[in-house]
Coordinates of C-alpha atoms and ligand atoms in Angstrom, one line a residue:
X1135 CA 42.5 68.1 -50.3
X1136 CA 38.9 66.8 -50.1
X1137 CA 37.2 63.4 -50.2
X1138 CA 33.6 62.6 -50.7
X1139 CA 31.1 60.3 -48.8
X1140 CA 27.5 59.7 -49.3
X1141 CA 27.0 60.1 -45.4
X1142 CA 29.4 61.6 -42.8
X1143 CA 28.4 60.6 -39.2
X1144 CA 30.1 62.6 -36.5
X1145 CA 30.4 60.9 -33.4
X1146 CA 31.0 57.0 -32.6
X1147 CA 28.7 56.8 -29.5
X1148 CA 25.6 54.6 -29.4
X1149 CA 23.6 56.9 -31.8
X1150 CA 26.4 57.2 -34.5
X1151 CA 27.5 53.5 -34.3
X1152 CA 23.9 52.4 -34.6
X1153 CA 23.2 54.6 -37.5
X1154 CA 26.4 53.4 -39.2
X1155 CA 25.5 49.7 -38.6
X1156 CA 22.1 50.3 -40.3
X1157 CA 23.5 52.2 -43.3
X1158 CA 26.3 49.4 -43.5
X1159 CA 23.6 47.2 -45.0
X1160 CA 22.9 49.8 -47.9
X1161 CA 25.1 50.8 -50.8
X1162 CA 25.9 54.2 -49.5
X1163 CA 29.4 55.2 -48.7
X1164 CA 29.7 56.1 -45.0
X1165 CA 32.3 57.5 -42.8
X1166 CA 32.1 57.8 -39.0
X1167 CA 34.4 60.4 -37.4
X1168 CA 35.2 60.1 -33.8
X1169 CA 37.5 62.6 -31.9
X1170 CA 38.7 60.2 -29.3
X1171 CA 41.4 57.5 -30.0
X1172 CA 38.7 54.7 -29.3
X1173 CA 35.0 54.5 -30.0
X1174 CA 32.9 53.8 -26.8
X1175 CA 34.3 55.4 -23.6
X1176 CA 31.9 58.1 -22.1
X1177 CA 31.0 59.5 -18.8
X1178 CA 27.9 57.4 -18.0
X1179 CA 26.4 55.3 -15.1
X1180 CA 26.1 52.5 -17.7
X1181 CA 22.7 51.3 -17.0
X1182 CA 20.7 50.0 -19.9
X1183 CA 17.2 48.4 -19.8
X1184 CA 15.0 45.7 -21.2
X1185 CA 14.0 48.3 -23.9
X1186 CA 17.5 48.4 -25.3
X1187 CA 17.7 44.7 -25.4
X1188 CA 14.4 44.6 -27.7
X1189 CA 16.4 46.9 -30.1
X1190 CA 19.7 45.0 -30.1
X1191 CA 20.6 41.5 -29.5
X1192 CA 23.2 42.3 -26.9
X1193 CA 25.2 39.3 -25.8
X1194 CA 25.4 38.4 -22.1
X1195 CA 29.3 38.8 -22.2
X1196 CA 28.8 42.6 -22.4
X1197 CA 26.9 42.8 -19.2
X1198 CA 28.9 43.4 -16.0
X1199 CA 25.9 42.7 -14.1
X1200 CA 22.2 41.8 -14.6
X1201 CA 20.1 43.5 -12.1
X1202 CA 16.7 42.2 -10.9
X1203 CA 16.4 44.3 -7.7
X1204 CA 16.0 47.9 -6.9
X1205 CA 15.9 49.9 -3.7
X1206 CA 14.1 53.1 -3.7
X1207 CA 14.5 55.8 -1.0
X1208 CA 12.4 58.9 -0.2
X1209 CA 12.9 61.0 2.9
X1210 CA 10.7 58.6 5.1
X1211 CA 10.3 55.4 3.3
X1212 CA 12.4 52.8 1.6
X1213 CA 11.1 50.2 -0.8
X1214 CA 12.9 47.0 -2.0
X1215 CA 11.6 45.8 -5.4
X1216 CA 12.3 42.5 -7.2
X1217 CA 10.5 41.8 -10.4
X1218 CA 12.1 38.4 -10.6
X1219 CA 13.1 39.4 -14.1
X1220 CA 16.1 41.7 -15.2
X1221 CA 15.3 45.4 -15.1
X1222 CA 18.7 46.9 -15.7
X1223 CA 21.8 45.7 -17.2
X1224 CA 25.1 47.2 -16.3
X1225 CA 27.7 47.8 -19.2
X1226 CA 31.2 49.2 -19.5
X1227 CA 30.7 51.9 -22.1
X1228 CA 34.1 51.1 -23.7
X1229 CA 33.1 47.5 -24.1
X1230 CA 29.6 48.4 -25.2
X1231 CA 31.1 50.6 -28.1
X1232 CA 33.5 48.1 -29.2
X1233 CA 30.7 45.6 -29.5
X1234 CA 28.6 48.0 -31.5
X1235 CA 31.6 48.6 -33.8
X1236 CA 32.0 44.9 -34.4
X1237 CA 28.4 44.8 -35.9
X1238 CA 29.4 47.2 -38.6
X1239 CA 30.0 45.8 -42.1
X1240 CA 33.2 47.5 -43.1
X1241 CA 32.6 47.1 -46.8
X1242 CA 31.1 50.5 -47.1
X1243 CA 31.6 52.0 -43.7
X1244 CA 35.0 53.6 -42.6
X1245 CA 35.3 54.6 -39.0
X1246 CA 38.1 56.9 -38.1
X1247 CA 39.2 57.7 -34.7
X1248 CA 41.4 60.8 -33.6
X1249 CA 39.2 62.5 -36.2
X1250 CA 37.8 65.7 -34.4
X1251 CA 35.4 67.7 -36.6
X1252 CA 36.4 71.3 -36.1
X1253 CA 33.9 73.0 -38.4
X1254 CA 30.8 72.3 -40.4
X1255 CA 29.5 73.9 -43.6
X1256 CA 26.6 73.2 -45.9
X1257 CA 29.0 71.0 -48.1
X1258 CA 31.7 69.5 -46.1
X1259 CA 33.1 69.0 -42.6
X1260 CA 36.7 69.9 -41.6
X1261 CA 38.6 67.3 -39.7
X1262 CA 41.3 68.2 -37.4
X1263 CA 41.5 71.6 -38.8
X1264 CA 43.2 70.6 -42.1
X1265 CA 41.0 68.0 -44.0
X1266 CA 37.8 68.5 -45.8
X1267 CA 35.2 65.7 -46.3
X1268 CA 32.2 66.4 -48.5
X1269 CA 28.9 64.9 -47.8
X1270 CA 25.5 64.3 -49.4
X1271 CA 24.0 63.6 -45.9
X1272 CA 25.4 64.7 -42.5
X1273 CA 24.5 63.0 -39.3
X1274 CA 25.3 64.9 -36.0
X1275 CA 25.6 62.0 -33.5
X1276 CA 28.2 63.9 -31.5
X1277 CA 26.5 64.2 -28.1
X1278 CA 25.5 66.9 -25.8
X1279 CA 28.0 69.4 -27.0
X1280 CA 27.4 68.9 -30.7
X1281 CA 29.2 70.9 -33.4
X1282 CA 26.4 70.0 -35.8
X1283 CA 23.7 71.2 -33.6
X1284 CA 25.8 74.6 -33.2
X1285 CA 26.1 74.9 -37.1
X1286 CA 22.2 74.4 -37.3
X1287 CA 22.0 77.3 -34.7
X1288 CA 19.9 75.2 -32.2
X1289 CA 20.5 76.2 -28.7
X1290 CA 20.7 73.9 -25.8
X1291 CA 18.5 75.4 -22.9
X1292 CA 17.5 72.2 -21.2
X1293 CA 20.2 70.2 -19.8
X1294 CA 21.4 68.5 -16.7
X1295 CA 24.8 69.2 -15.0
X1296 CA 26.0 65.8 -13.6
X1297 CA 28.6 64.7 -11.0
X1298 CA 29.4 61.0 -10.4
X1299 CA 32.0 59.0 -8.6
X1300 CA 33.3 55.6 -9.6
X1301 CA 34.0 53.9 -6.1
X1302 CA 36.3 50.7 -6.2
X1303 CA 34.5 48.1 -4.1
X1304 CA 35.3 44.3 -3.7
X1305 CA 31.7 43.0 -4.0
X1306 CA 29.1 45.4 -5.3
X1307 CA 25.6 44.4 -4.5
X1308 CA 23.2 43.1 -7.0
X1309 CA 20.7 45.9 -6.9
X1310 CA 20.5 49.5 -8.0
X1311 CA 19.6 52.2 -5.5
X1312 CA 17.7 55.4 -6.3
X1313 CA 17.6 58.2 -3.6
X1314 CA 14.9 60.9 -4.0
X1315 CA 15.3 63.8 -1.6
X1316 CA 14.3 67.5 -2.5
X1317 CA 16.7 68.9 0.2
X1318 CA 19.8 67.3 -1.8
X1319 CA 18.5 66.8 -5.4
X1320 CA 15.4 69.0 -5.8
X1321 CA 13.2 67.3 -8.5
X1322 CA 15.9 64.8 -9.5
X1323 CA 17.6 61.9 -7.7
X1324 CA 21.0 60.2 -6.9
X1325 CA 21.8 56.9 -8.3
X1326 CA 24.0 54.0 -7.1
X1327 CA 24.7 51.6 -9.8
X1328 CA 26.8 48.5 -9.1
X1329 CA 29.4 47.3 -11.8
X1330 CA 31.8 44.5 -11.8
X1331 CA 34.3 46.1 -9.3
X1332 CA 32.9 49.5 -8.6
X1333 CA 30.0 51.4 -7.4
X1334 CA 28.9 54.4 -9.7
X1335 CA 27.3 57.0 -7.4
X1336 CA 26.1 60.2 -9.1
X1337 CA 23.5 62.9 -9.4
X1338 CA 22.4 65.6 -11.8
X1339 CA 20.0 68.6 -12.2
X1340 CA 19.2 71.5 -14.6
X1341 CA 21.7 74.2 -13.9
X1342 CA 19.1 76.8 -14.6
X1343 CA 17.1 75.7 -11.7
X1344 CA 19.5 74.2 -9.3
X1345 CA 23.1 75.9 -9.4
X1346 CA 25.7 73.2 -10.1
X1347 CA 27.9 74.5 -7.2
X1348 CA 25.0 74.0 -4.7
X1349 CA 24.1 70.6 -6.2
X1350 CA 27.7 69.4 -5.8
X1351 CA 27.9 70.8 -2.2
X1352 CA 24.6 69.0 -1.4
X1353 CA 25.7 65.9 -3.2
X1354 CA 28.9 65.7 -1.0
X1355 CA 26.9 66.2 2.2
X1356 CA 24.7 63.4 1.1
X1357 CA 27.5 61.1 0.2
X1358 CA 29.1 61.8 3.7
X1359 CA 25.7 61.0 5.3
X1360 CA 25.3 57.8 3.5
X1361 CA 28.9 56.9 4.4
X1362 CA 30.4 56.6 0.9
X1363 CA 34.2 56.9 0.9
X1364 CA 35.3 58.8 -2.2
X1365 CA 38.9 59.2 -1.4
X1366 CA 39.9 56.5 -3.8
X1367 CA 37.2 57.1 -6.3
X1368 CA 37.4 58.5 -9.9
X1369 CA 35.4 61.8 -10.3
X1370 CA 33.4 62.5 -13.4
X1371 CA 31.2 65.2 -14.8
X1372 CA 29.5 65.7 -18.3
X1373 CA 26.3 67.5 -19.4
X1374 CA 23.2 65.7 -20.5
X1375 CA 21.1 67.6 -23.1
X1376 CA 17.2 67.0 -23.2
X1377 CA 16.4 70.1 -25.4
X1378 CA 14.7 68.3 -28.5
X1379 CA 14.0 70.6 -31.3
X1380 CA 13.8 68.2 -34.3
X1381 CA 16.0 65.5 -35.9
X1382 CA 15.7 66.3 -39.7
X1383 CA 16.8 69.4 -41.3
X1384 CA 17.0 68.8 -45.0
X1385 CA 20.0 66.6 -45.7
X1386 CA 21.4 67.2 -42.1
X1387 CA 20.1 65.0 -39.1
X1388 CA 20.7 64.9 -35.4
X1389 CA 20.5 61.7 -33.4
X1390 CA 20.9 60.9 -29.7
X1391 CA 21.9 63.7 -27.4
X1392 CA 22.9 66.0 -30.1
X1393 CA 19.2 65.9 -31.0
X1394 CA 18.5 66.6 -27.2
X1395 CA 16.8 63.2 -26.9
X1396 CA 17.8 62.2 -23.3
X1397 CA 15.5 62.1 -20.6
X1398 CA 15.4 65.2 -18.3
X1399 CA 14.0 63.4 -15.6
X1400 CA 16.1 60.1 -15.3
X1401 CA 19.1 61.1 -17.6
X1402 CA 18.6 58.0 -19.6
X1403 CA 19.9 58.4 -23.1
X1404 CA 21.4 55.2 -24.6
X1405 CA 18.1 53.9 -25.6
X1406 CA 17.0 57.2 -27.3
X1407 CA 20.4 57.3 -29.0
X1408 CA 20.0 53.7 -30.4
X1409 CA 16.4 54.3 -31.6
X1410 CA 17.2 57.7 -33.1
X1411 CA 20.5 56.5 -34.8
X1412 CA 18.6 53.6 -36.4
X1413 CA 15.7 55.8 -37.6
X1414 CA 18.1 58.5 -39.0
X1415 CA 19.6 55.7 -41.1
X1416 CA 16.4 54.4 -42.3
X1417 CA 15.3 58.0 -43.3
X1418 CA 18.6 58.5 -45.3
X1419 CA 18.0 55.1 -47.2
X1420 CA 14.2 55.9 -47.9
X1421 CA 13.4 59.6 -47.8
X1422 CA 9.7 58.7 -47.8
X1423 CA 10.2 56.6 -44.6
X1424 CA 7.7 57.5 -41.7
X1425 CA 9.4 56.7 -38.3
X1426 CA 6.8 55.5 -36.0
X1427 CA 9.6 54.5 -33.6
X1428 CA 10.5 58.1 -33.3
X1429 CA 6.9 59.0 -32.7
X1430 CA 7.0 56.4 -29.8
X1431 CA 10.2 57.8 -28.7
X1432 CA 9.0 61.3 -28.5
X1433 CA 5.9 60.2 -26.6
X1434 CA 8.0 58.4 -24.2
X1435 CA 10.2 61.3 -23.5
X1436 CA 7.3 63.7 -23.3
X1437 CA 5.7 61.6 -20.4
X1438 CA 9.0 61.8 -18.5
X1439 CA 9.1 65.6 -19.0
X1440 CA 5.6 66.0 -17.7
X1441 CA 6.7 64.0 -14.6
X1442 CA 9.6 66.2 -14.2
X1443 CA 7.5 69.4 -14.7
X1444 CA 5.0 68.2 -12.0
X1445 CA 7.9 67.5 -9.6
X1446 CA 9.4 70.9 -10.2
X1447 CA 6.0 72.5 -9.5
X1448 CA 5.5 70.4 -6.4
X1449 CA 8.0 72.8 -4.6
X1450 CA 7.7 72.4 -0.9
X1451 CA 5.3 69.4 -1.2
X1452 CA 7.8 67.5 -3.5
X1453 CA 9.1 65.3 -0.5
X1454 CA 5.6 64.3 0.3
X1455 CA 5.2 63.3 -3.5
X1456 CA 8.6 61.2 -3.2
X1457 CA 7.2 59.7 0.1
X1458 CA 4.0 58.7 -1.7
X1459 CA 5.7 57.2 -4.7
X1460 CA 8.0 55.0 -2.6
X1461 CA 5.0 54.1 -0.3
X1462 CA 2.8 53.2 -3.2
X1463 CA 5.7 51.1 -4.8
X1464 CA 4.9 48.5 -2.0
X1465 CA 1.8 47.7 -3.8
X1466 CA 2.7 45.1 -6.5
X1467 CA 0.5 46.4 -9.4
X1468 CA 2.0 49.9 -8.8
X1469 CA 5.6 48.6 -8.6
X1470 CA 5.0 46.6 -11.7
X1471 CA 3.5 49.5 -13.6
X1472 CA 6.3 52.0 -12.7
X1473 CA 9.2 49.6 -13.2
X1474 CA 7.8 48.5 -16.5
X1475 CA 7.2 52.1 -17.6
X1476 CA 11.0 53.1 -17.0
X1477 CA 12.7 49.9 -18.0
X1478 CA 10.3 48.0 -20.2
X1479 CA 10.8 44.9 -18.0
X1480 CA 8.2 42.6 -16.6
Ligands
FAD952 C1 26.9 61.1 -15.6 C2 26.1 60.4 -16.5 C3 25.4 59.3 -16.3 C4 24.6 58.7 -17.4 N1 24.0 57.4 -17.1 C5 23.2 56.8 -18.0 C6 22.7 55.5 -17.9 O1 22.9 54.9 -16.8 N2 21.9 55.0 -18.9 C7 21.5 55.7 -20.0 O2 20.8 55.2 -20.8 N3 22.1 56.9 -20.1 C8 23.0 57.4 -19.3 N4 23.5 58.7 -19.5 C9 23.3 59.3 -20.8 C10 24.1 58.6 -22.0 O3 25.4 58.6 -21.5 C11 24.0 59.4 -23.2 O4 22.7 59.9 -23.4 C12 24.4 58.6 -24.5 O5 25.7 58.3 -24.5 C13 24.1 59.5 -25.8 O6 24.5 58.7 -26.8 P1 25.1 59.6 -28.1 O7 25.5 58.6 -29.1 O8 24.0 60.4 -28.5 O9 26.2 60.5 -27.7 P2 27.7 60.1 -26.9 O10 27.6 58.8 -26.3 O11 28.0 61.5 -26.2 O12 28.6 59.9 -28.3 C14 29.0 61.2 -29.0 C15 30.4 60.9 -29.5 O13 30.7 61.9 -30.4 C16 32.0 62.3 -30.2 N5 32.4 63.6 -30.7 C17 31.8 64.8 -29.9 N6 32.2 65.9 -30.7 C18 32.9 65.5 -31.7 C19 33.6 66.2 -32.7 N7 33.5 67.5 -32.9 N8 34.3 65.4 -33.7 C20 34.3 64.0 -33.7 N9 33.6 63.3 -32.7 C21 33.0 64.1 -31.8 C22 32.3 62.0 -28.7 O14 33.7 61.7 -28.5 C23 31.5 60.8 -28.5 O15 32.2 59.5 -28.8 C24 24.4 59.3 -18.6 C25 25.1 60.4 -18.9 C26 25.9 61.0 -17.8 C27 26.6 62.4 -18.2

């Protein structure tokens, strides 16, 4: 048995749901296929920035915490920053997904959960191994391990292996913390993100450059040194893809991490998923549409990847660079420039 839809979107993450929301204002028939039993939950530190708020009118009720302050650590310096305006907003991914879902007009959009796409062909996708859905346009919004990307024969060579703990705490502080130390994290960093009743503490690195086993070992040494008790914490791990090789392939599209649009430097990917999901939808509605937002997004990612390349090249001088960054962050204009560059705030 097979059914037809104008657009089949695989994945109900930020990219797929944003794409469906924009398409729900068109006359196209759309189906979103999500393998999980609910849309939303995902291994993530849950930090979104002022950039995301400019895209979507996210209600305050979605935020577990609104963060003005950050504390940055390098091997020899610490810097506290307070821009006086929100820099990062903490969300629970399950709530964020359900809120995105509520924005979709169900007149022409069907969202199906427990619907795992098991194979992709040029005409249809197969769901749960036994059902065919034909498409005119196919959107792979299925994250870092994308079945559509695999079908398009696009490898993923640039990715981050990540490890994080969700540590229950009574009163999480109202600031995020970033730790840069080459001995533990090479060119990357560790994050401490406060949520309503927990701290999300994690790190990531490219496994081709820093073997995951070694990173995990160093992460645990660092957790010990910082005094984090992870005995009651929930452990999580999931890859992040930053291997961008295009998003438009005839009538097939990739959005978000399926397109490798996350930042290889910070691991940020929700903003990129929202932008690309929206832009893919606009391109399907009007094939002549030129996406300036995608141009801006690719420029934004390119800058981050240049910084990462520089930090990787810095080798034995990397800790000096981290010290210099944190020391310079004491200067207000530098602080404002860097914070604004990453978060869009201020
Ligand atoms: C440890 C960690 C911390 C992170 N922290 C942050 C952060 O603080 N801020 C930030 O901006 N980004 C963060 N990210 C990155 C962010 O989570 C992702 O970039 C973002 O979720 C990408 O959105 P997406 O819609 O492209 O994909 P996803 O959110 O991965 O959604 C893809 C969806 O597709 C579904 N799917 C996959 N395969 C199939 C299939 N075959 N059939 C049907 N459905 C399928 C999945 O179940 C999933 O729901 C973090 C990532 C990790 C791993």
